Amino acid sequence: MGLRIGRLLAGRRLFWKILLAFLVTFVVMTQVVWLLFALRGDREPPEFLMTRHIGPPVLEAAVQAVGGGGPARYRAMLANLPEDSRHRLELVAEGTRPARLGEGYGVLERRVRDPTGARYLLRFRYHRDDSPGLLNIPPELVLTGVLAGLVFSGLLAWYLLAPINHLRRGFERLARGELATRVSPAIGARRDEVADLAHEFDRTARLIEQLVQGRDRLLHDVSHELRSPLARLQLAIALARQTPARTESAMDRMEREVERLDGLVGELLTLARAENEQDPGDDYFDLVGVAASVIADACYEAQPAGIEITFDAPGEEDEERPPVRGSSELMRRAIENVVRNALRFSPPKGRIEVGCVYLAGEASFRLSVVDEGPGVPPDLIDTLFEPFVRGKADGQGLGLGLAIASRAVAAHKGRIVAANLPGQGLKVEFEIPAKAL
């Protein structure tokens, strides 16, 4: 049992550090108190108080008793003294050897004669204790301090080590790939820095779990998106081999599938760039100008369907319109994807409203795109900006446009949100912070 406790304490480095700190503090405090009393000059050891205030009067009373009535009166006086003083007095007849004093004791002596002329030696013993202990600390106080330090250090170490051990085991499980690991429930209702650390651990583990799940979902979706055009390519090759007369149409089909694969790879590369773009660059560009260029191209594409696109933005003469710091190409891609998404789902003869306003109080631009399409199912609105999420099950496109827009806006320290409008239509709105030159 003792060996187990020894091994347990040997491994508790925090316990020994706390105990050492407690003992050092204890010694320093006692030395400071002792020094203050010494400097004030009113520090008088108890043995001096005993000698000066108690010893002489008691010894004088004993001398008077022996001198006036001999040993009999002395014994009567002795019976009336407190027990502590009674044991300190000793009457020794002349020629008799007095009792030996113990270590740490002093003595006051007086010689006296009784009425018959017999000589006696009166002695008053007191506890001198010339050595107050280690570093001027009494041994009893040293023992009390060590015991109190052991109890205090043990409780404090247990209080700190219990949640730390939960965190350590949580890190071990997380390192083994158990991404659902959480430590806050084991910590309990603590409200201190250790509890804050546990909450941060849970938040980090949750983010890692989401990232890994997103990666797995992305790999699954990419595999699914690649499988369809590859299957059609294989079918076109098989048809060309079986029916040479249809080789031309099969080649056209293969060309379209290759273009689709090329587009998918290009979108994935753009998405990867947007996700990894922590700092999009130091270029300064005019956000309104970039948006106007995108709208001009979209208006040309909207003509066959008769879709009207309007753009409401501050003019170039607006002196309060500052530039945006980042990548104009990445931001152009974000705006273009949002506008093309609205164009894809707008009905013929529909209307798309694009607005851009500068919020001077927030030093940011707010750009919104409103269409008259069918909107997004409520269960998809929260995941609309995730890769390969389409607003409709039979929707066209790869489902990467809004994901790229979301990552591009985040790279510029902005935010993007989407909401269904009453009746029908979808509104996509994002804010981009401006940077003054």
C-alpha positions as MATLAB code, in Angstrom:
seq = 'MGLRIGRLLAGRRLFWKILLAFLVTFVVMTQVVWLLFALRGDREPPEFLMTRHIGPPVLEAAVQAVGGGGPARYRAMLANLPEDSRHRLELVAEGTRPARLGEGYGVLERRVRDPTGARYLLRFRYHRDDSPGLLNIPPELVLTGVLAGLVFSGLLAWYLLAPINHLRRGFERLARGELATRVSPAIGARRDEVADLAHEFDRTARLIEQLVQGRDRLLHDVSHELRSPLARLQLAIALARQTPARTESAMDRMEREVERLDGLVGELLTLARAENEQDPGDDYFDLVGVAASVIADACYEAQPAGIEITFDAPGEEDEERPPVRGSSELMRRAIENVVRNALRFSPPKGRIEVGCVYLAGEASFRLSVVDEGPGVPPDLIDTLFEPFVRGKADGQGLGLGLAIASRAVAAHKGRIVAANLPGQGLKVEFEIPAKAL';
ca = [
       0.000    0.000    0.000;
       2.782    2.415    0.941;
       4.616    1.572   -2.290;
       1.488    2.348   -4.342;
       1.036    5.714   -2.620;
       4.713    6.486   -3.169;
       4.458    5.691   -6.878;
       1.274    7.771   -7.136;
       2.873   10.803   -5.493;
       6.077   10.364   -7.504;
       4.105   10.798  -10.714;
       2.232   13.879   -9.499;
       4.685   16.571  -10.460;
       2.044   19.275  -10.057;
       1.420   18.161   -6.459;
       5.080   18.558   -5.520;
       5.303   21.940   -7.228;
       2.277   23.191   -5.312;
       3.629   21.793   -2.035;
       7.040   23.385   -2.588;
       5.439   26.730   -3.430;
       3.275   26.519   -0.299;
       6.241   25.719    1.970;
       8.375   28.494    0.475;
       5.522   30.956    0.986;
       5.034   29.697    4.536;
       8.722   30.142    5.422;
       8.934   33.581    3.802;
       5.835   34.789    5.650;
       7.102   33.589    9.037;
      10.505   35.196    8.454;
       8.915   38.481    7.441;
       6.710   38.475   10.559;
       9.698   37.625   12.770;
      11.762   40.386   11.142;
       9.002   42.953   11.635;
       8.734   42.144   15.333;
      12.529   42.222   15.684;
      12.770   45.624   13.982;
      10.018   47.067   16.163;
      11.964   46.033   19.270;
       8.930   44.687   21.146;
       9.701   41.032   20.599;
      10.290   39.501   24.041;
      10.737   35.737   24.324;
       8.406   33.933   26.732;
      11.308   32.794   28.942;
      12.246   36.413   29.632;
       8.663   37.202   30.566;
       8.675   34.227   32.971;
      11.968   35.282   34.553;
      11.116   38.955   34.921;
       7.450   38.864   35.866;
       6.831   35.528   37.574;
      10.118   34.088   38.797;
      11.395   36.841   41.160;
       8.110   37.421   43.050;
       7.540   33.706   43.579;
      11.150   33.210   44.673;
      10.934   36.176   47.097;
       7.766   34.768   48.642;
       9.516   31.437   49.157;
      12.492   33.180   50.820;
      10.165   34.982   53.243;
       8.351   31.737   54.050;
      11.559   29.801   54.797;
      13.100   32.703   56.726;
       9.986   33.207   58.834;
       8.832   29.671   59.503;
      11.256   27.199   58.023;
      10.420   24.315   55.691;
       6.959   23.863   57.238;
       5.820   27.354   56.269;
       7.479   26.907   52.874;
       5.415   23.767   52.252;
       2.253   25.604   53.315;
       3.037   28.437   50.897;
       3.849   25.937   48.188;
       0.428   24.328   48.558;
      -1.237   27.662   47.801;
       0.708   28.250   44.566;
      -0.572   27.262   41.126;
       0.564   23.836   40.052;
       2.801   25.235   37.300;
       4.725   27.468   39.735;
       4.731   24.755   42.420;
       6.756   22.397   40.240;
       9.249   25.099   39.400;
      10.326   25.738   43.031;
      12.897   23.564   44.802;
      14.172   23.820   48.389;
      17.619   22.252   48.860;
      19.270   21.883   52.281;
      22.911   22.878   52.577;
      25.174   19.988   51.729;
      22.541   18.340   49.534;
      23.126   18.163   45.793;
      20.328   19.910   43.838;
      18.461   18.131   41.046;
      20.047   18.299   37.648;
      18.447   20.712   35.220;
      17.141   19.351   31.956;
      18.339   20.642   28.593;
      16.838   24.001   27.730;
      16.105   25.004   31.361;
      17.441   27.955   33.359;
      17.336   28.617   37.109;
      17.032   31.530   39.580;
      18.708   30.886   42.977;
      18.549   32.486   46.421;
      20.256   31.400   49.672;
      18.265   31.705   52.906;
      18.362   30.771   56.615;
      15.389   29.545   58.628;
      14.737   30.715   62.228;
      16.960   27.900   63.569;
      19.928   29.078   61.499;
      19.870   26.191   59.001;
      21.029   27.166   55.508;
      18.987   26.399   52.372;
      19.175   26.985   48.647;
      15.956   28.059   46.918;
      15.739   27.449   43.183;
      13.168   28.536   40.578;
      13.390   26.633   37.304;
      12.153   28.035   33.967;
      12.132   26.774   30.405;
      14.757   28.764   28.565;
      14.489   27.283   24.985;
      17.403   29.247   23.564;
      16.879   27.712   20.088;
      13.393   28.682   18.800;
      13.642   26.162   15.971;
      14.562   26.059   12.308;
      14.752   29.577   10.816;
      13.288   31.069   14.022;
      10.162   28.929   13.578;
       9.033   26.787   16.523;
       9.055   23.051   15.738;
       5.314   22.793   16.429;
       4.643   25.486   13.824;
       6.935   23.748   11.317;
       5.045   20.474   11.758;
       1.694   22.250   11.466;
       2.823   24.019    8.298;
       4.045   20.800    6.678;
       0.819   18.943    7.467;
      -1.313   21.855    6.295;
       0.794   22.077    3.134;
       0.301   18.391    2.393;
      -3.470   18.640    2.800;
      -3.765   21.914    0.883;
      -1.466   20.789   -1.936;
      -3.204   17.437   -2.239;
      -6.671   18.992   -2.489;
      -5.535   21.691   -4.918;
      -3.645   19.206   -7.078;
      -6.695   16.923   -7.184;
      -8.934   19.875   -8.067;
      -6.652   20.841  -10.953;
      -5.538   17.411  -12.116;
      -9.007   15.852  -12.380;
     -10.140   18.053  -15.317;
      -6.632   18.038  -16.804;
      -6.737   14.231  -16.890;
     -10.107   14.423  -18.659;
      -8.520   16.746  -21.218;
      -5.515   14.447  -21.638;
      -7.753   11.437  -22.245;
      -9.820   13.538  -24.639;
      -6.713   14.407  -26.654;
      -5.724   10.732  -26.713;
      -9.144    9.719  -28.068;
      -9.070   12.555  -30.579;
      -5.623   11.435  -31.757;
      -7.033    7.928  -32.291;
      -9.631    9.381  -34.639;
     -12.605    9.491  -32.250;
     -13.767   12.881  -33.516;
     -17.019   12.802  -31.519;
     -15.003   13.128  -28.289;
     -16.230   15.865  -25.922;
     -14.883   16.642  -22.444;
     -17.229   19.358  -21.139;
     -19.778   16.848  -19.734;
     -17.004   15.212  -17.684;
     -15.759   18.590  -16.405;
     -19.177   19.402  -14.949;
     -20.431   22.825  -13.923;
     -17.019   24.364  -13.218;
     -16.657   28.018  -14.131;
     -12.939   28.704  -14.360;
     -10.088   28.767  -16.859;
      -9.891   24.962  -16.943;
     -13.584   24.788  -17.877;
     -12.973   27.409  -20.573;
     -10.151   25.229  -21.910;
     -12.515   22.243  -21.997;
     -15.094   24.245  -23.951;
     -12.396   25.342  -26.401;
     -11.353   21.698  -26.780;
     -14.944   20.739  -27.587;
     -15.233   23.584  -30.077;
     -11.983   22.558  -31.773;
     -13.018   18.890  -31.853;
     -16.379   19.879  -33.330;
     -14.692   21.933  -36.054;
     -12.275   19.099  -36.858;
     -15.193   16.670  -37.028;
     -17.067   19.003  -39.363;
     -13.992   19.457  -41.560;
     -13.383   15.720  -41.811;
     -17.057   15.062  -42.492;
     -17.030   17.814  -45.109;
     -13.934   16.310  -46.708;
     -15.516   12.861  -46.791;
     -18.738   14.286  -48.173;
     -16.807   16.248  -50.786;
     -14.877   13.144  -51.870;
     -18.126   11.216  -52.109;
     -19.810   13.962  -54.132;
     -16.797   14.408  -56.420;
     -16.701   10.662  -57.034;
     -20.408   10.718  -57.841;
     -20.054   13.706  -60.178;
     -17.118   12.098  -61.982;
     -18.801    8.731  -62.316;
     -21.704    9.987  -64.455;
     -19.689   11.638  -67.281;
     -17.157    8.800  -67.219;
     -19.966    6.283  -67.599;
     -21.359    8.256  -70.534;
     -17.885    8.390  -72.080;
     -17.578    4.621  -71.823;
     -21.030    4.223  -73.363;
     -20.140    6.541  -76.268;
     -16.902    4.618  -76.892;
     -18.784    1.314  -76.856;
     -21.407    2.632  -79.305;
     -18.698    3.946  -81.638;
     -17.024    0.553  -81.675;
     -20.254   -1.355  -82.209;
     -21.742    1.027  -84.799;
     -19.048    2.745  -86.889;
     -21.744    4.764  -88.656;
     -22.494    6.572  -85.393;
     -18.867    7.429  -84.673;
     -19.392   11.133  -85.410;
     -22.283   11.508  -82.967;
     -20.373    9.465  -80.395;
     -17.376   11.784  -80.743;
     -19.636   14.804  -80.197;
     -21.006   13.139  -77.092;
     -17.518   12.398  -75.787;
     -16.463   15.991  -76.441;
     -19.373   17.299  -74.357;
     -18.541   14.920  -71.513;
     -14.869   15.925  -71.604;
     -15.911   19.577  -71.433;
     -18.131   18.746  -68.492;
     -15.246   16.977  -66.737;
     -12.959   19.914  -67.482;
     -15.529   22.294  -66.040;
     -15.907   20.164  -62.918;
     -12.144   20.046  -62.353;
     -11.914   23.793  -62.912;
     -14.691   24.451  -60.390;
     -13.024   22.171  -57.848;
      -9.709   23.986  -58.277;
     -11.453   27.327  -57.826;
     -13.197   26.022  -54.702;
      -9.900   24.764  -53.281;
      -8.261   28.109  -53.975;
     -11.118   29.997  -52.329;
     -11.033   27.747  -49.250;
      -7.266   28.105  -48.813;
      -7.178   31.830  -49.541;
      -6.630   33.186  -46.051;
      -5.221   36.428  -47.482;
      -6.601   37.060  -50.998;
      -3.965   39.705  -51.764;
      -3.037   43.348  -51.387;
      -4.766   44.637  -54.519;
      -7.316   47.413  -54.151;
     -10.280   47.328  -56.516;
     -13.631   48.983  -57.069;
     -16.335   46.535  -55.972;
     -19.076   48.460  -57.787;
     -17.039   48.394  -61.004;
     -16.489   44.635  -60.717;
     -20.196   44.066  -60.081;
     -21.153   46.305  -63.038;
     -18.903   44.268  -65.346;
     -20.559   41.037  -64.200;
     -24.047   42.508  -64.669;
     -23.181   43.622  -68.215;
     -22.205   40.065  -69.183;
     -25.281   38.634  -67.459;
     -27.612   41.030  -69.300;
     -26.253   39.736  -72.604;
     -26.891   36.125  -71.540;
     -30.391   36.984  -70.275;
     -31.638   38.382  -73.589;
     -32.806   35.054  -75.158;
     -35.068   34.353  -72.159;
     -36.275   37.951  -71.938;
     -35.042   38.272  -68.340;
     -34.509   41.840  -67.129;
     -31.548   42.564  -64.837;
     -31.366   45.884  -62.981;
     -28.375   47.249  -61.088;
     -28.675   49.935  -58.430;
     -25.342   51.140  -57.045;
     -23.592   54.380  -55.990;
     -22.084   56.316  -58.872;
     -18.446   57.016  -59.531;
     -18.908   60.592  -58.321;
     -19.641   59.295  -54.810;
     -16.544   60.370  -52.870;
     -17.418   58.153  -49.899;
     -17.059   54.971  -51.956;
     -13.753   53.409  -50.846;
     -12.015   50.451  -52.518;
     -11.933   46.852  -51.340;
      -8.673   45.078  -50.538;
      -8.223   41.566  -51.897;
      -8.546   39.752  -55.211;
     -10.780   41.341  -57.823;
     -10.808   38.106  -59.844;
     -11.950   36.038  -56.865;
     -14.633   38.579  -55.989;
     -15.762   38.732  -59.615;
     -16.160   34.955  -59.567;
     -18.253   35.161  -56.395;
     -20.624   37.808  -57.795;
     -20.805   36.018  -61.139;
     -21.773   32.717  -59.529;
     -24.559   34.334  -57.509;
     -25.936   36.220  -60.533;
     -25.704   33.152  -62.802;
     -27.493   31.113  -60.160;
     -30.319   33.673  -60.153;
     -30.353   33.689  -63.958;
     -30.546   29.887  -64.101;
     -33.628   29.655  -61.872;
     -35.473   32.778  -63.042;
     -38.567   32.152  -65.210;
     -38.760   33.580  -68.754;
     -39.616   37.295  -68.794;
     -38.553   37.393  -65.153;
     -36.695   40.119  -63.307;
     -33.443   40.089  -61.320;
     -32.621   43.016  -59.056;
     -29.014   43.607  -58.070;
     -28.262   46.304  -55.527;
     -25.062   47.577  -53.965;
     -24.862   50.159  -51.194;
     -21.983   51.429  -49.096;
     -22.593   51.463  -45.323;
     -20.395   54.269  -44.032;
     -21.105   53.450  -40.381;
     -19.898   49.861  -40.827;
     -17.274   50.659  -43.495;
     -18.563   47.861  -45.707;
     -20.471   47.216  -48.932;
     -23.773   45.346  -48.951;
     -24.581   43.654  -52.252;
     -27.857   41.814  -52.823;
     -29.217   39.684  -55.678;
     -32.986   39.079  -55.776;
     -34.650   36.783  -58.323;
     -38.190   35.585  -59.030;
     -37.359   31.897  -59.128;
     -38.932   29.088  -57.090;
     -36.637   29.659  -54.111;
     -34.945   26.946  -52.094;
     -36.602   24.194  -50.012;
     -36.478   25.198  -46.325;
     -34.479   22.098  -45.418;
     -31.710   23.123  -47.851;
     -31.441   26.827  -47.031;
     -28.861   26.263  -44.259;
     -26.638   24.098  -46.478;
     -27.031   26.096  -49.673;
     -23.399   27.244  -49.607;
     -21.976   23.736  -49.175;
     -20.356   22.005  -52.183;
     -22.637   20.000  -54.515;
     -25.834   21.306  -52.907;
     -28.433   22.202  -55.527;
     -31.582   24.203  -54.947;
     -33.608   21.628  -56.889;
     -33.107   17.886  -57.138;
     -33.108   18.096  -60.932;
     -31.237   21.395  -61.000;
     -28.623   22.016  -63.629;
     -25.002   22.789  -62.812;
     -22.498   21.219  -60.474;
     -23.662   22.746  -57.210;
     -20.317   24.483  -56.656;
     -21.115   28.072  -57.622;
     -22.536   29.271  -54.302;
     -19.902   27.286  -52.380;
     -17.181   29.157  -54.284;
     -18.979   32.456  -53.645;
     -19.178   31.708  -49.921;
     -15.448   30.870  -49.666;
     -14.474   33.929  -51.722;
     -16.524   36.242  -49.503;
     -15.069   34.629  -46.360;
     -11.545   35.156  -47.736;
     -12.356   38.887  -47.901;
     -13.518   38.821  -44.237;
     -17.135   39.187  -45.318;
     -20.305   37.181  -44.868;
     -22.985   35.815  -47.186;
     -26.567   34.751  -46.406;
     -29.538   33.491  -48.403;
     -33.239   33.706  -47.623;
     -36.458   32.787  -49.383;
     -38.772   35.688  -50.173;
     -42.506   35.642  -49.394;
     -44.333   33.942  -52.228;
     -41.414   33.040  -54.464;
     -37.895   34.147  -55.135;
     -34.536   33.988  -53.418;
     -32.423   36.785  -51.982;
     -28.675   36.358  -51.628;
     -26.919   39.094  -49.711;
     -23.321   39.516  -48.690;
     -21.275   42.200  -46.994;
     -17.693   42.992  -47.915;
     -15.574   45.254  -45.682;
     -13.975   48.232  -47.403;
     -10.378   49.363  -46.929;
      -9.459   53.037  -47.134;
      -6.271   53.838  -49.002;
];
